Amino acid sequence: MLVIDKPAGIAVHQGPRGGLNLEDLLDGLRFGLPRRPALAHRLDRDTSGCLVLGRHHKATEKLGLLFKQGKISKTYWAVVEGGPETDAGLIDLPLGRLDAERGWWMKVDVAGQPSQTRFTVLGRAEGLTLLALEPLTGRTHQLRVHCASQGFPILGDPIYGSGTASAPRLHLHARSIVVPLYKNKGPIAVEAPAPAHMAAALAAFDGV
């Protein structure tokens, strides 16, 4: 297993429009093995932070099963506009595709897939809130749609929030991941430092 700190602004897969993507760069992470590592999960193009790779086929299969079974815990940092009234809670709203033409875009949909996100407030300042988000399910754009649906969209989100091309980048960061990889050893815990584009917003929150 490898855990890398994915930068914001690069897709993990090649999209229909082509362009630079993470998979094209994975040959540089073979470290002596005959094949390049493979993605065990994915992050959005504009999300930074912890991304898990399997170094060979068996490892990727095992990691994929751990993700599917919900045994790998992930915590994201999100700076949101406004914020929840409570300091902790659970967002439990099913999600479905917005429409067939919008690709990955999602919406709250009673006929959609069950989706749950735990949130904890880490700080509040100047109309913004720093949240720790723990996705209990792994739906596309889950954290972004869940936050927006509650009235506190993630800062810089151009799809579900008020972000534009001239606004700050998406302030969503895969802060940490905990992987129970071995039966007889403790879980592997990895943290990724916050990206530079979130530094100014994070500076407003004491103790972060």
Coordinates of C-alpha atoms in Angstrom, one line a residue, residues 63-185:
L63 CA -8.0 -2.6 0.0
G64 CA -11.1 -2.4 -2.3
L65 CA -12.9 -4.9 0.0
L66 CA -12.0 -2.9 3.1
F67 CA -13.4 0.2 1.5
K68 CA -16.5 -1.6 0.5
Q69 CA -17.0 -3.1 3.9
G70 CA -16.6 0.4 5.5
K71 CA -13.6 -0.7 7.6
I72 CA -11.4 2.2 6.4
S73 CA -12.2 5.4 8.1
K74 CA -11.7 8.7 6.4
T75 CA -11.8 12.2 7.8
Y76 CA -12.0 15.3 5.6
W77 CA -11.5 19.0 6.6
A78 CA -14.0 21.4 4.9
V79 CA -14.3 25.1 5.3
V80 CA -18.0 25.9 4.7
E81 CA -20.0 29.1 4.3
G82 CA -22.1 29.7 7.3
G83 CA -22.3 26.5 9.3
P84 CA -24.5 24.0 11.2
E85 CA -26.4 25.1 14.3
T86 CA -25.1 22.2 16.3
D87 CA -21.5 21.3 16.9
A88 CA -21.9 17.7 15.8
G89 CA -24.4 15.6 13.9
L90 CA -25.3 13.2 11.2
I91 CA -26.5 14.1 7.7
D92 CA -28.6 11.1 6.5
L93 CA -29.9 11.9 3.0
P94 CA -30.0 9.6 -0.1
L95 CA -28.3 10.8 -3.2
G96 CA -28.9 10.3 -6.9
R97 CA -27.8 11.6 -10.3
L98 CA -28.9 15.2 -11.0
D99 CA -29.7 14.2 -14.6
A100 CA -28.3 12.0 -17.3
E101 CA -26.5 14.9 -19.0
R102 CA -24.6 16.2 -15.9
G103 CA -22.3 13.2 -15.5
W104 CA -21.1 13.1 -11.9
W105 CA -23.4 15.9 -10.6
M106 CA -25.6 14.7 -7.8
K107 CA -28.6 15.8 -5.8
V108 CA -30.6 14.7 -2.7
D109 CA -33.1 12.2 -4.1
V110 CA -35.5 10.1 -2.0
A111 CA -35.2 7.3 -4.7
G112 CA -31.4 7.5 -4.6
Q113 CA -28.7 5.5 -2.7
P114 CA -28.5 5.7 1.1
S115 CA -25.8 8.3 2.1
Q116 CA -24.6 9.3 5.5
T117 CA -22.0 11.9 6.7
R118 CA -21.0 12.6 10.3
F119 CA -19.8 16.2 11.0
T120 CA -18.0 17.8 13.9
V121 CA -17.3 21.6 14.2
L122 CA -13.6 22.3 14.7
G123 CA -13.9 26.1 14.7
R124 CA -16.1 29.1 13.7
A125 CA -14.9 32.4 12.4
E126 CA -16.1 35.4 10.3
G127 CA -19.1 33.6 8.6
L128 CA -17.1 30.4 8.0
T129 CA -17.0 27.1 9.8
L130 CA -14.3 24.4 9.8
L131 CA -15.8 21.0 9.8
A132 CA -14.4 17.5 10.2
L133 CA -16.5 15.3 7.9
E134 CA -16.6 11.5 8.1
P135 CA -18.4 9.8 5.2
L136 CA -20.0 6.6 6.3
T137 CA -20.9 5.8 2.7
G138 CA -18.9 6.6 -0.4
R139 CA -21.2 8.3 -2.9
T140 CA -20.0 10.7 -5.6
H141 CA -19.8 14.3 -4.4
Q142 CA -21.4 13.1 -1.1
L143 CA -19.7 15.6 1.2
R144 CA -20.3 18.5 -1.2
V145 CA -24.0 17.8 -1.7
H146 CA -24.7 17.0 1.9
C147 CA -23.1 20.2 3.1
A148 CA -24.9 22.3 0.5
S149 CA -28.2 20.7 1.2
Q150 CA -28.0 21.8 4.8
G151 CA -27.3 25.4 3.9
F152 CA -23.6 25.5 4.5
P153 CA -21.9 24.8 1.1
I154 CA -18.1 24.1 1.0
L155 CA -16.2 27.3 0.2
G156 CA -15.1 27.6 -3.4
D157 CA -17.5 24.8 -4.7
P158 CA -18.4 25.9 -8.2
I159 CA -21.1 23.2 -8.6
Y160 CA -23.0 23.1 -5.3
G161 CA -21.9 26.4 -3.7
S162 CA -21.1 30.0 -4.7
G163 CA -17.6 29.3 -6.1
T164 CA -16.6 30.6 -9.6
A165 CA -13.6 30.5 -11.7
S166 CA -12.2 33.6 -9.9
A167 CA -13.1 32.4 -6.4
P168 CA -10.9 30.3 -4.1
R169 CA -10.4 26.7 -4.9
L170 CA -12.6 24.1 -3.3
H171 CA -11.8 24.0 0.4
L172 CA -12.2 20.2 0.9
H173 CA -9.2 18.2 2.0
A174 CA -8.9 14.5 2.8
R175 CA -7.1 15.1 6.1
S176 CA -6.6 11.5 7.4
I177 CA -7.2 7.9 6.7
V178 CA -7.0 4.8 9.0
V179 CA -6.5 1.4 7.3
P180 CA -6.7 -1.9 9.2
L181 CA -4.4 -3.6 6.8
Y182 CA -3.0 -6.4 9.0
K183 CA -4.8 -8.8 11.3
N184 CA -2.1 -8.9 14.0
K185 CA -1.0 -5.3 13.9

